[in-house]
Short mmCIF file of C-alpha atoms and ligand atoms in Angstrom, two decimals:
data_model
loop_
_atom_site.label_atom_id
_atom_site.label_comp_id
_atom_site.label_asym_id
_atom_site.label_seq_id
_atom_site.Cartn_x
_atom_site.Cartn_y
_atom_site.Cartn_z
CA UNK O 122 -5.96 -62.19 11.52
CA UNK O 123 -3.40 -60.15 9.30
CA UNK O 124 -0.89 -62.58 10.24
CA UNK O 125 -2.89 -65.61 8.96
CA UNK O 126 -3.95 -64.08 5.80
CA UNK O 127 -0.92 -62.89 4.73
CA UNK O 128 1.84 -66.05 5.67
CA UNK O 129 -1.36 -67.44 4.02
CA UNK O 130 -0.07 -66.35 0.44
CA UNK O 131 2.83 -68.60 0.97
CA UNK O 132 0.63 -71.47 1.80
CA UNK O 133 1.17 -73.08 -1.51
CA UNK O 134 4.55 -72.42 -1.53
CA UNK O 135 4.84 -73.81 1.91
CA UNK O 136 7.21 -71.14 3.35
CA UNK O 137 5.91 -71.32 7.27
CA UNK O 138 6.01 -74.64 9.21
CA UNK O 139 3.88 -72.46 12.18
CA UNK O 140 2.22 -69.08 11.96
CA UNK O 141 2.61 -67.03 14.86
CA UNK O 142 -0.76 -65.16 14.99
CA UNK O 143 -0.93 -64.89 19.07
CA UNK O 144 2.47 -63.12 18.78
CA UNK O 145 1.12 -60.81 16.09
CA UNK O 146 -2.20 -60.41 18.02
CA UNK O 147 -0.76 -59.68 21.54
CA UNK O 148 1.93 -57.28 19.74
CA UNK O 149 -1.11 -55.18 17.85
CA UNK O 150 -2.84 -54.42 21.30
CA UNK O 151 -0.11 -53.37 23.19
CA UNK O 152 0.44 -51.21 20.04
CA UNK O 153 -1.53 -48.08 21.53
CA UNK O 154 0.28 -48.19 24.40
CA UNK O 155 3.57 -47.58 22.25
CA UNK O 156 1.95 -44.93 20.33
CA UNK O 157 0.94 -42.45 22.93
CA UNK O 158 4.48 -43.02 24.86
CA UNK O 159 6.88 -42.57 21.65
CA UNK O 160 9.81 -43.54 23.78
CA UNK O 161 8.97 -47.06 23.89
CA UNK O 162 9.18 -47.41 20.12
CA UNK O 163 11.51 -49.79 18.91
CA UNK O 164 13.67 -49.62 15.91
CA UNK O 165 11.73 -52.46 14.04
CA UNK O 166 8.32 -50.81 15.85
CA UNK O 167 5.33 -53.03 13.83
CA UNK O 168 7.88 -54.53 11.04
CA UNK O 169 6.96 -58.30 10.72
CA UNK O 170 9.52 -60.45 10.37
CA UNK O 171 9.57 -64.31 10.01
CA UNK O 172 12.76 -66.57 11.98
CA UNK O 173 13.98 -69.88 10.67
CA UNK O 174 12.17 -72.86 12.32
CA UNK O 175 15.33 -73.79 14.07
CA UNK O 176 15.37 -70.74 16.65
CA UNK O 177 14.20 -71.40 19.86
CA UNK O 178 10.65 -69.10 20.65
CA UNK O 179 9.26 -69.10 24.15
CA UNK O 180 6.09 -71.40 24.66
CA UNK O 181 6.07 -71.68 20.54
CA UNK O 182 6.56 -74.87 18.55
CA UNK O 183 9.74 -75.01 17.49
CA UNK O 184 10.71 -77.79 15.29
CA UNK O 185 14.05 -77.96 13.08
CA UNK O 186 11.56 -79.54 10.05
CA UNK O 187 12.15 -82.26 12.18
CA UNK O 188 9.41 -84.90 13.56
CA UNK O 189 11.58 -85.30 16.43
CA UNK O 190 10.77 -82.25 17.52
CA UNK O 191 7.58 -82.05 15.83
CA UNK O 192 6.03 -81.19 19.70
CA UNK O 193 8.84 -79.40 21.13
CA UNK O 194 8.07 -76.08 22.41
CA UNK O 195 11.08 -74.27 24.22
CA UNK O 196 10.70 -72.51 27.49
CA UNK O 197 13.54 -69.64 26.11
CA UNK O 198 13.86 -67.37 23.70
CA UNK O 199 16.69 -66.92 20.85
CA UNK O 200 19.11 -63.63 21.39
CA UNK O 201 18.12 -63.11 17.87
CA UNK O 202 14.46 -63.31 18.54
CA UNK O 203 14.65 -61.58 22.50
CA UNK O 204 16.52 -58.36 20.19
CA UNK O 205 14.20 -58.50 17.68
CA UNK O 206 11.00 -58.54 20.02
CA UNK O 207 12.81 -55.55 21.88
CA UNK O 208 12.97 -53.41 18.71
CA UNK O 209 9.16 -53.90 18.35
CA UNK O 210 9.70 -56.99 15.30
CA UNK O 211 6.27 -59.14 14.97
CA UNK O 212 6.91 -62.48 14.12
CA UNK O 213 4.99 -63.56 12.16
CA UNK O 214 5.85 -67.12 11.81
CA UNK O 215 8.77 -70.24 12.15
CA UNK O 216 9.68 -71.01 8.61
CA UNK O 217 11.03 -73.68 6.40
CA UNK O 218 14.21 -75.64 6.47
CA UNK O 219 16.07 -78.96 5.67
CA UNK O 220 15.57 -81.30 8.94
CA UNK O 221 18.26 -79.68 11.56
CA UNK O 222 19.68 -77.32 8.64
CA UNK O 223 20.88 -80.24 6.61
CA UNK O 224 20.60 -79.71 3.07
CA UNK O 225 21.14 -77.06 0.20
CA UNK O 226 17.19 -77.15 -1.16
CA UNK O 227 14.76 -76.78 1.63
CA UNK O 228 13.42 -80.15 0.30
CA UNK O 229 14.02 -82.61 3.06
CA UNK O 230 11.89 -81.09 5.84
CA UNK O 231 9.29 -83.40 7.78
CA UNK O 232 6.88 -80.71 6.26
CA UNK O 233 7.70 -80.93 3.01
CA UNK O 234 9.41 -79.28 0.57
CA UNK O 235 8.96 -75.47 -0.09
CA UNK O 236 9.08 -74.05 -3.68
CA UNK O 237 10.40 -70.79 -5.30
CA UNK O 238 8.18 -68.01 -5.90
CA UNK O 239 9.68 -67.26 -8.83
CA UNK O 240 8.57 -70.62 -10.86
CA UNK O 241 6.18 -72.81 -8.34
CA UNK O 242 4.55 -74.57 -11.42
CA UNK O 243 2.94 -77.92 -10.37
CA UNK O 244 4.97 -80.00 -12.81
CA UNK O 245 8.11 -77.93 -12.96
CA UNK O 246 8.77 -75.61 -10.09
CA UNK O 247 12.64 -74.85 -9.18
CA UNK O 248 13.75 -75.14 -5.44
CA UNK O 249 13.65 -71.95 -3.55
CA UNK O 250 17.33 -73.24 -2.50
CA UNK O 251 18.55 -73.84 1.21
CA UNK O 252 18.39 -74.85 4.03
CA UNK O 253 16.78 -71.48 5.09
CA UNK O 254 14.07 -71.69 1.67
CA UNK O 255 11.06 -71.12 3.63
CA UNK O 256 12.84 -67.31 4.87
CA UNK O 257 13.77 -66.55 1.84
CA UNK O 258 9.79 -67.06 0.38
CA UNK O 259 8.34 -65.74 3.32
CA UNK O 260 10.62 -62.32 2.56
CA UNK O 261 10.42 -62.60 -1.73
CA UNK O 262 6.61 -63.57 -1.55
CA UNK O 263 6.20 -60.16 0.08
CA UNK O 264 4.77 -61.56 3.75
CA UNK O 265 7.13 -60.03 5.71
CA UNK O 266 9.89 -57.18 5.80
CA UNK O 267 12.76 -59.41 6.93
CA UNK O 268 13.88 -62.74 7.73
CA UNK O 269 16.58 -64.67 10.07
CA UNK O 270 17.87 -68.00 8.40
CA UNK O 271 20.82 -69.70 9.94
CA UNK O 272 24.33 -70.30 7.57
CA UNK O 273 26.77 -73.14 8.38
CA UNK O 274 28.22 -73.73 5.13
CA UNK O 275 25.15 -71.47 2.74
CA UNK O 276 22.15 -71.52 3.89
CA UNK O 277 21.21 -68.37 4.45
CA UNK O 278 22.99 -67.22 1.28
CA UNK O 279 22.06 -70.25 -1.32
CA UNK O 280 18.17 -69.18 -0.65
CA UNK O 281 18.83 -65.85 -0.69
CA UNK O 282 20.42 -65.81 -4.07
CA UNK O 283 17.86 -68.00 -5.62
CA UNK O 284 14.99 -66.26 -4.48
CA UNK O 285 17.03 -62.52 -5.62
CA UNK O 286 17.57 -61.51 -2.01
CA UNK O 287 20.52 -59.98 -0.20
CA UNK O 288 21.77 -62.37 2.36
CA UNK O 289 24.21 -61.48 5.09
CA UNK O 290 26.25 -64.13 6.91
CA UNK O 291 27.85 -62.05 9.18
CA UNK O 292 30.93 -62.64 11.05
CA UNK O 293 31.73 -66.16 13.32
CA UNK O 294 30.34 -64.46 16.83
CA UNK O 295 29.22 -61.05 15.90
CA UNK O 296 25.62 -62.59 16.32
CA UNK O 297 24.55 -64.60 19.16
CA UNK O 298 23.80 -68.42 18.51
CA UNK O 299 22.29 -68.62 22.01
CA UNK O 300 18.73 -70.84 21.06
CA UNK O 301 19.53 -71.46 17.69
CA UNK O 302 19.85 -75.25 17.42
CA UNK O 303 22.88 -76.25 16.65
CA UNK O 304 24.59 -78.04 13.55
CA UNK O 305 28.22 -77.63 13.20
CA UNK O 306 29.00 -74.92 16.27
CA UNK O 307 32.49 -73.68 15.29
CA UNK O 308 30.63 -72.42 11.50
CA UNK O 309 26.90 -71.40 12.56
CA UNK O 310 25.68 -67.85 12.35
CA UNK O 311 22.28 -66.49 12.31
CA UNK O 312 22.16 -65.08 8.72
CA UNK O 313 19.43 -62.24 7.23
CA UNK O 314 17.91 -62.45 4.55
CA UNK O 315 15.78 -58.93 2.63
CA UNK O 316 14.85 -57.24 -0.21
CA UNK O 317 17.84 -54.52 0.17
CA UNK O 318 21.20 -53.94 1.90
CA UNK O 319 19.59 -51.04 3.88
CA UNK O 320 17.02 -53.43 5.51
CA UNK O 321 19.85 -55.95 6.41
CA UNK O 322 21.78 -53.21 8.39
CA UNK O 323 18.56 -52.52 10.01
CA UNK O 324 18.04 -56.13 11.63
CA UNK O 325 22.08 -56.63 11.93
CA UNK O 326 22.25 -53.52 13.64
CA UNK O 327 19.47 -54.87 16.07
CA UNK O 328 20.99 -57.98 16.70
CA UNK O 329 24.21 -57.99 16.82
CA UNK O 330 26.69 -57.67 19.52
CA UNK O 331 27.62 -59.22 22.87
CA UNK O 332 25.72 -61.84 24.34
CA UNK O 333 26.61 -63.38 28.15
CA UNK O 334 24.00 -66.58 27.13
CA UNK O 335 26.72 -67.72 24.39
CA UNK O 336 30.46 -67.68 25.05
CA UNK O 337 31.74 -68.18 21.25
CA UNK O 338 29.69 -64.37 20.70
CA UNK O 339 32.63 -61.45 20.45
CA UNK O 340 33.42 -59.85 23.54
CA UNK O 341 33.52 -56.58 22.10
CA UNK O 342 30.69 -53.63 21.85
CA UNK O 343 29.43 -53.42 18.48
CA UNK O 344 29.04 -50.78 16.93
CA UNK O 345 26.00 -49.82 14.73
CA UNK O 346 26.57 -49.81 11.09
CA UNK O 347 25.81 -46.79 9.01
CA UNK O 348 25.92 -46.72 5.43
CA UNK O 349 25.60 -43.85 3.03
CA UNK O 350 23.20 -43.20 0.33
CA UNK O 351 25.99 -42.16 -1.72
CA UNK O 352 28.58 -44.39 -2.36
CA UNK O 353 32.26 -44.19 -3.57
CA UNK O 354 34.23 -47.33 -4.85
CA UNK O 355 36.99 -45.95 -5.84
CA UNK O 356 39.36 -47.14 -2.96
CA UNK O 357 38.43 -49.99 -2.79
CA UNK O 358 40.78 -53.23 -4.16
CA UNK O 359 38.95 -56.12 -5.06
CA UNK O 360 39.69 -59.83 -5.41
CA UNK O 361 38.51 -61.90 -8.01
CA UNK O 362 39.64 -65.31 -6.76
CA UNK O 363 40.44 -67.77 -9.93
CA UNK O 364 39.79 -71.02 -7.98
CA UNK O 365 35.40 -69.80 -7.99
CA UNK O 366 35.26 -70.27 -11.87
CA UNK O 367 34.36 -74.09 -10.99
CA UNK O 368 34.12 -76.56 -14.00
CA UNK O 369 29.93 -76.79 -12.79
CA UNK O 370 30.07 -72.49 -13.50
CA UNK O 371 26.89 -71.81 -16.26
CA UNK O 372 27.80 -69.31 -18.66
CA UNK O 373 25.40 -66.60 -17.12
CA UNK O 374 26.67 -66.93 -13.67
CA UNK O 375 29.84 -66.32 -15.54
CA UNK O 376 28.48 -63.34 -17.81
CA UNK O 377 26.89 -61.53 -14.59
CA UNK O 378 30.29 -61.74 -12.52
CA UNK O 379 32.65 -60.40 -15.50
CA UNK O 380 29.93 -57.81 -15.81
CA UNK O 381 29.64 -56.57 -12.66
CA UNK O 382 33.50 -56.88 -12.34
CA UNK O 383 33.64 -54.09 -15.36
CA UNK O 384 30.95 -52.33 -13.45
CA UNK O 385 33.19 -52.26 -10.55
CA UNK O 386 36.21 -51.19 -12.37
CA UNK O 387 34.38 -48.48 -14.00
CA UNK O 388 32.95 -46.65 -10.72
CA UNK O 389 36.82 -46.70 -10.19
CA UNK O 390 37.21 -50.20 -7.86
CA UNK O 391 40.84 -51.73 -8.71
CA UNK O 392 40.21 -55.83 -9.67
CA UNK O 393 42.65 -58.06 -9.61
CA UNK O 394 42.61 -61.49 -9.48
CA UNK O 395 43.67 -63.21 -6.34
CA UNK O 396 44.41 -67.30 -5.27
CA UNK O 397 43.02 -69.02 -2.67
CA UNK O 398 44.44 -72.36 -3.68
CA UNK O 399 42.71 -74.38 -0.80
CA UNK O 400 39.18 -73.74 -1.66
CA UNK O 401 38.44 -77.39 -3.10
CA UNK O 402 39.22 -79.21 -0.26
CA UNK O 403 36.28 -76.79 1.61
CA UNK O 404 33.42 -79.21 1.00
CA UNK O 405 35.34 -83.08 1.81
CA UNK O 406 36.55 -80.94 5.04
CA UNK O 407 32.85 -79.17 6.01
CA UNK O 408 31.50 -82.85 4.98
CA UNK O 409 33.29 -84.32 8.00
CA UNK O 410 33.39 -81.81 10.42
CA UNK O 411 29.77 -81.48 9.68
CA UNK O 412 28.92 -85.52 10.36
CA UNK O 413 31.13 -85.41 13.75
CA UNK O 414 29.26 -82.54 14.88
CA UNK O 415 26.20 -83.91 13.87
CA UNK O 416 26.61 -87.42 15.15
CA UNK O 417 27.48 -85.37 18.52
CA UNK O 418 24.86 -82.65 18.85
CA UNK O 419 21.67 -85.12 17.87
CA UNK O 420 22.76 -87.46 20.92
CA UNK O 421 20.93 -85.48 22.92
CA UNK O 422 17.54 -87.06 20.76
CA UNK O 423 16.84 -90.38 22.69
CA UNK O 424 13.24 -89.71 23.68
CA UNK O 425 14.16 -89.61 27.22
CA UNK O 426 14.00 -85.74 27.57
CA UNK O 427 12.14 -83.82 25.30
CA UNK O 428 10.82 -84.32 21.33
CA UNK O 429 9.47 -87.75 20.14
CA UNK O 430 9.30 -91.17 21.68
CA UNK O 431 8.33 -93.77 19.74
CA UNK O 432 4.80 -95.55 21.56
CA UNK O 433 6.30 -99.06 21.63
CA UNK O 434 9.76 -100.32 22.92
CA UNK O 435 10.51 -103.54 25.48
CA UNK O 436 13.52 -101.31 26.81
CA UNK O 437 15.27 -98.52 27.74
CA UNK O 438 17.53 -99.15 24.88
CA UNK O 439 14.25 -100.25 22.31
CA UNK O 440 13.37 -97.20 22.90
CA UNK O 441 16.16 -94.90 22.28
CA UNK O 442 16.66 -97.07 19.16
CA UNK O 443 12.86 -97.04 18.26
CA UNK O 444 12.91 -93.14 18.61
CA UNK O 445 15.73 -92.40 16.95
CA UNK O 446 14.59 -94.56 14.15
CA UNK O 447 11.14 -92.97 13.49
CA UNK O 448 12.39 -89.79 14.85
CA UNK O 449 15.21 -88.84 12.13
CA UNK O 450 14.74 -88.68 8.38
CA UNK O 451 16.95 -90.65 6.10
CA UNK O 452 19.83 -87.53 5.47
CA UNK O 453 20.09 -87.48 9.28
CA UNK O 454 20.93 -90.92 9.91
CA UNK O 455 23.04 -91.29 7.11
CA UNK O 456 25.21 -88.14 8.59
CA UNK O 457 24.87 -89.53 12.59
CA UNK O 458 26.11 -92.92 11.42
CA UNK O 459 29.27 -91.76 9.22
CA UNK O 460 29.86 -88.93 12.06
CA UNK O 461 30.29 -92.19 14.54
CA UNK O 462 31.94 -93.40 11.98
CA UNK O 463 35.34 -90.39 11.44
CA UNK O 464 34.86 -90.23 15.35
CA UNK O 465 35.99 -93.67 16.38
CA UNK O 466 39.27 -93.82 17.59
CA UNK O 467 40.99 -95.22 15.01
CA UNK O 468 39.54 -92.93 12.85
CA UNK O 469 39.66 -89.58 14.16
CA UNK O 470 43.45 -88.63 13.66
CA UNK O 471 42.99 -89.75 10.11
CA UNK O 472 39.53 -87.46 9.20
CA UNK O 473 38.48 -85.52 12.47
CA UNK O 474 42.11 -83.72 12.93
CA UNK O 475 43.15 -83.80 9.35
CA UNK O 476 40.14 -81.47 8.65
CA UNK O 477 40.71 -79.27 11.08
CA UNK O 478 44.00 -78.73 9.85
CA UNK O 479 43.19 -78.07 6.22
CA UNK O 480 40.27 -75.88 7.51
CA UNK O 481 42.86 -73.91 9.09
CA UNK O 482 44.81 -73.78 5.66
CA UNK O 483 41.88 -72.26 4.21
CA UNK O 484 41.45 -69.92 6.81
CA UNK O 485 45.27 -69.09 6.02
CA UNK O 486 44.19 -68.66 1.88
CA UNK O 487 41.88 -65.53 3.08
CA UNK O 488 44.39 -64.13 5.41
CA UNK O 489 47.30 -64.45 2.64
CA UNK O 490 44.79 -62.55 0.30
CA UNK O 491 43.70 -59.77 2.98
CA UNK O 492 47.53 -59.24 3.93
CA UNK O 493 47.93 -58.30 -0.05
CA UNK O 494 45.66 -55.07 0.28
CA UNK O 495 42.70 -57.03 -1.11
CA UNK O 496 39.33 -55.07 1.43
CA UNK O 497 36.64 -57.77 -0.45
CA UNK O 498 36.49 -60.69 -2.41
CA UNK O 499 33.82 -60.97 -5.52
CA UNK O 500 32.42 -64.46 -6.53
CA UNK O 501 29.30 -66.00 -7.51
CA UNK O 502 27.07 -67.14 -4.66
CA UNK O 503 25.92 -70.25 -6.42
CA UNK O 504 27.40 -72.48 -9.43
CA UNK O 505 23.96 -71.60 -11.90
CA UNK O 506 20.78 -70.51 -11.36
CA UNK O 507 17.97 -72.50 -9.15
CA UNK O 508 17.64 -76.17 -9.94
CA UNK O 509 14.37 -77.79 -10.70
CA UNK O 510 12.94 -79.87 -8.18
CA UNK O 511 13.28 -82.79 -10.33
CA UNK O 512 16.81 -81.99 -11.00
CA UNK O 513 17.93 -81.30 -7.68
CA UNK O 514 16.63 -84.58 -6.59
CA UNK O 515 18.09 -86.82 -8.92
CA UNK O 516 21.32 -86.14 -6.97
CA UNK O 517 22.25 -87.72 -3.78
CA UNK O 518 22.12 -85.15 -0.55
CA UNK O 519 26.19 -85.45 -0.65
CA UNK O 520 26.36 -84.26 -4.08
CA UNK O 521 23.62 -81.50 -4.00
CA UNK O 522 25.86 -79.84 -1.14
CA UNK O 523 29.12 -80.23 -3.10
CA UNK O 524 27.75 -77.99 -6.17
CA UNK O 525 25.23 -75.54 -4.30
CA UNK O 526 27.89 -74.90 -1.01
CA UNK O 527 30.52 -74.83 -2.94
CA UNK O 528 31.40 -71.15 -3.35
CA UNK O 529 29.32 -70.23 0.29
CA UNK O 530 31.39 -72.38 2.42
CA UNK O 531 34.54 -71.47 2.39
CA UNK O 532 33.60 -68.46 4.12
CA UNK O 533 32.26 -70.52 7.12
CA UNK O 534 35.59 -72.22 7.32
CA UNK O 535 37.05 -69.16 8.16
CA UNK O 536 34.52 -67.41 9.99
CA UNK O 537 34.40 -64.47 7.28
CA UNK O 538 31.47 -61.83 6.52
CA UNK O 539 29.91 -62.43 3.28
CA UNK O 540 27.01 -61.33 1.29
CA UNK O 541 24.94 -62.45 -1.72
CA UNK O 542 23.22 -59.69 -4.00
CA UNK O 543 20.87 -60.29 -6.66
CA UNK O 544 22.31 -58.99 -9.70
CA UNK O 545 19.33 -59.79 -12.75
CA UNK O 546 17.12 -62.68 -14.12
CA UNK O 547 18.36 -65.68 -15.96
CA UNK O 548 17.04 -66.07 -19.70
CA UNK O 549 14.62 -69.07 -17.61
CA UNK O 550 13.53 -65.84 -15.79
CA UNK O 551 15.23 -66.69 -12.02
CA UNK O 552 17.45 -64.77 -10.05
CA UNK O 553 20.92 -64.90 -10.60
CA UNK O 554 23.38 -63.46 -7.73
CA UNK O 555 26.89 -62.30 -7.20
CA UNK O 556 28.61 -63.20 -3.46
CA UNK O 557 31.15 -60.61 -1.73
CA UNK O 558 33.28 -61.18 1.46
CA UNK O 559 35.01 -59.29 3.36
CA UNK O 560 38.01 -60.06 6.62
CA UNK O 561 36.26 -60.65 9.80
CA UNK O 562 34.30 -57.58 11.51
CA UNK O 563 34.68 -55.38 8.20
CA UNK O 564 30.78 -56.35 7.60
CA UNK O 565 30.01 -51.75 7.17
CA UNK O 566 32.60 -52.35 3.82
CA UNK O 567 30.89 -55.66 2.98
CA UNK O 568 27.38 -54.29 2.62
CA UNK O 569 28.66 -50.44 1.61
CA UNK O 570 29.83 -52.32 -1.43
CA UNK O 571 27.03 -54.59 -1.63
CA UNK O 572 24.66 -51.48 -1.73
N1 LIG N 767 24.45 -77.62 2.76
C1 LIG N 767 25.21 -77.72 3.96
C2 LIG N 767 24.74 -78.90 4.77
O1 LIG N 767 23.90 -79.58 4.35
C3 LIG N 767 25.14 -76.43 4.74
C4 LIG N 767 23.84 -76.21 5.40
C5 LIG N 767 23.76 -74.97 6.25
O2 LIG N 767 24.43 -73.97 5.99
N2 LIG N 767 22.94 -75.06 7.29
O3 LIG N 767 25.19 -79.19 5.82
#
């Protein structure tokens, strides 16, 4: 009942595609149980938490925002969710995303669009941001503790930093992907999204680590991250990389990042500002490694297996084509059909293999930059503050990604922790946030500066 009423509050924001009140219910009576044995409590012991709809949940509807798998319900569970459930997590609910993660606005799900707490006016609202918007208003709206988005080039991070979260992406493989569903697999992480840093070391530190279930997760024990209440700077170098002050930049974004910068250099940081002359070719190269993953992992969608089927077809092949048709939304086709497109074969040594080679260059722009005694990068997290619906949609889904991803994605590229913190409100009244990032596996510096 406690789970209904409260992912209830978010109804008119539309935050949760499916509330998970038998998961909250079944949790609550074995709750006496846990009490009277103390041994059994978890980390996480009663803490609701809410998971991106794009997780895998045993026996639960899970459905990527997607009508193709409006009635899929998975007979596994996610790592992230198994590890969550262990440390005595309730979830609460699946939430809101772009259809299969696509998107920077949480505004092209099957569901429909989900809206920012902090200005949800009928006529006006802003976008909550995305694709994991419906996490970050199930965490800002206050109905739940904790939230797990997924972040391929932003998405755990866009949201976060429009709806004045912190929002770890943590590093390529630290976290398992095992049940997440995926969209590009060399740049997906489960991300967290909370109201604090201390709250995202919490869930990291119940998460993350080995997994035998996916073989791209580190190989290595990991080790649980402790960070102090009190905090000293001063050793630490900082980047400020000149390519991030973007022509699209607003003024406050601006303001807030030379601000905190001073901020920085007064607790006794050293600032400096670094190159990473690559980062503009980050968005053309995600946009085609994306659509050739895309147009590969959403084969698997003919109808034949699981999800949709369309009721009328005069074929085996009608009805992969009829599915697939009624199945998809219009952003999903459009990527499938240009990811067939850089995959034919006289077309993949020209975009396929050409991207992978300038993502390594960019991957080479962070390493140049950590090899110069640089521990963490500072940037803004997103070009301005949340867009207006009506804004936002007035640009084409290729364009809305090139401005919202394109100080988030980079990190993906090269597989690098990085964190967005809300820093104050923007004269509109909305969150505006500041993005750090750190070498792979140095995530206890990321967030001990992030704190
Ligand atoms: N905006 C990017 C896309 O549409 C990234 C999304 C994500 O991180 N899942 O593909």
């Amino acid at each position: 009942k406690a789970a209904i009423k409260i992912t209830s509050i978010t109804k008119p924001l539309n935050a949760y595609i499916t509330v998970t009140d038998e998961i909250a219910k079944k949790h609550a009576e074995n709750s006496d149980l846990r009490q009277k044995n103390r041994s059994l409590l978890g980390e996480l012991d009663g803490i609701p938490i809410a998971i991106k709809d794009n997780f895998c949940i045993k026996d639960h509807r899970t459905t990527c925002a997607s009508k193709m798998l409006s009635n899929f319900f998975p007979t596994y569970d996610a790592t992230v969710y198994q590890r969550l459930k262990d440390a005595g997590a309730i979830l609460l609910g699946k939430t809101n995303l772009d259809e299969f993660a696509m998107g920077s606005g949480t505004i092209d799900s099957y569901y429909g669009p989900t809206k920012n707490l902090w200005n949800s006016n009928e006529n006006s609202w802003n976008i909550a941001g995305g694709s994991s918007g419906g996490s970050a208003v199930a965490v800002i709206s206050g109905s739940c503790y904790a939230a797990i988005g997924s972040d391929t080039g932003g998405s755990t991070r866009n949201p976060a930093s429009y709806c004045g979260l912190v929002g770890l992406k943590p590093t390529y493989g630290l976290v398992s992907r095992y049940g997440l569903i995926p969209l590009v697999n060399s740049m997906d992480v489960p991300g967290i999204l909370a109201r604090n840093v201390d709250d995202v070391v919490l869930v990291l530190n119940s998460i993350a680590g080995q997994d035998e279930f996916d073989s791209t997760c580190l190989q290595k024990e990991y080790v649980s991250i402790d960070i102090l209440d009190t905090i000293n700077i001063s050793n630490f170098r900082i980047g400020i990389p000149k390519e991030y002050k973007e022509k699209n930049l607003s003024p406050e974004v601006q303001e807030c990042w030379d601000t905190v910068s001073q901020y920085l250099c007064e607790g006794g940081a050293s600032l400096s500002t670094v190159s990473l002359p690559h980062t503009n070719y980050s968005i053309m190269c995600y946009t085609i490694l994306n659509r050739c993953d895309v147009a590969s992992n959403l084969a698997c969608y003919d109808g034949m297996q699981y999800g949709y089927r369309s009721d009328e077809w005069s074929s085996v092949y009608d009805m992969y084509k009829k599915t697939r048709s009624e199945g998809f939304g219009k952003i999903v086709k459009e990527r499938i059909l240009v990811g067939n497109y850089f995959l034919l074969e006289e077309n993949y040594e020209e975009y396929y293999v050409k991207a992978m080679k300038i993502r390594r260059l960019i991957s080479e722009d962070f390493n140049t930059v950590w090899n110069s005694n640089i521990d963490l990068l500072l940037t803004p997290t997103t070009l301005t503050e949340a867009p207006t619906y009506n804004d936002f949609i007035s640009m084409d889904n290729q364009a809305q990604c090139s401005i919202q991803d394109y100080c988030t994605q980079p990190a993906n590229m090269a597989g690098i922790p990085a964190v967005t913190v809300p820093i104050k409100l923007s004269k509109n009244g909305l969150p505006l946030s500041l993005q750090l990032m750190a070498p792979s596996l140095k995530e206890e510096v990321l967030l001990t500066v992030a704190k």
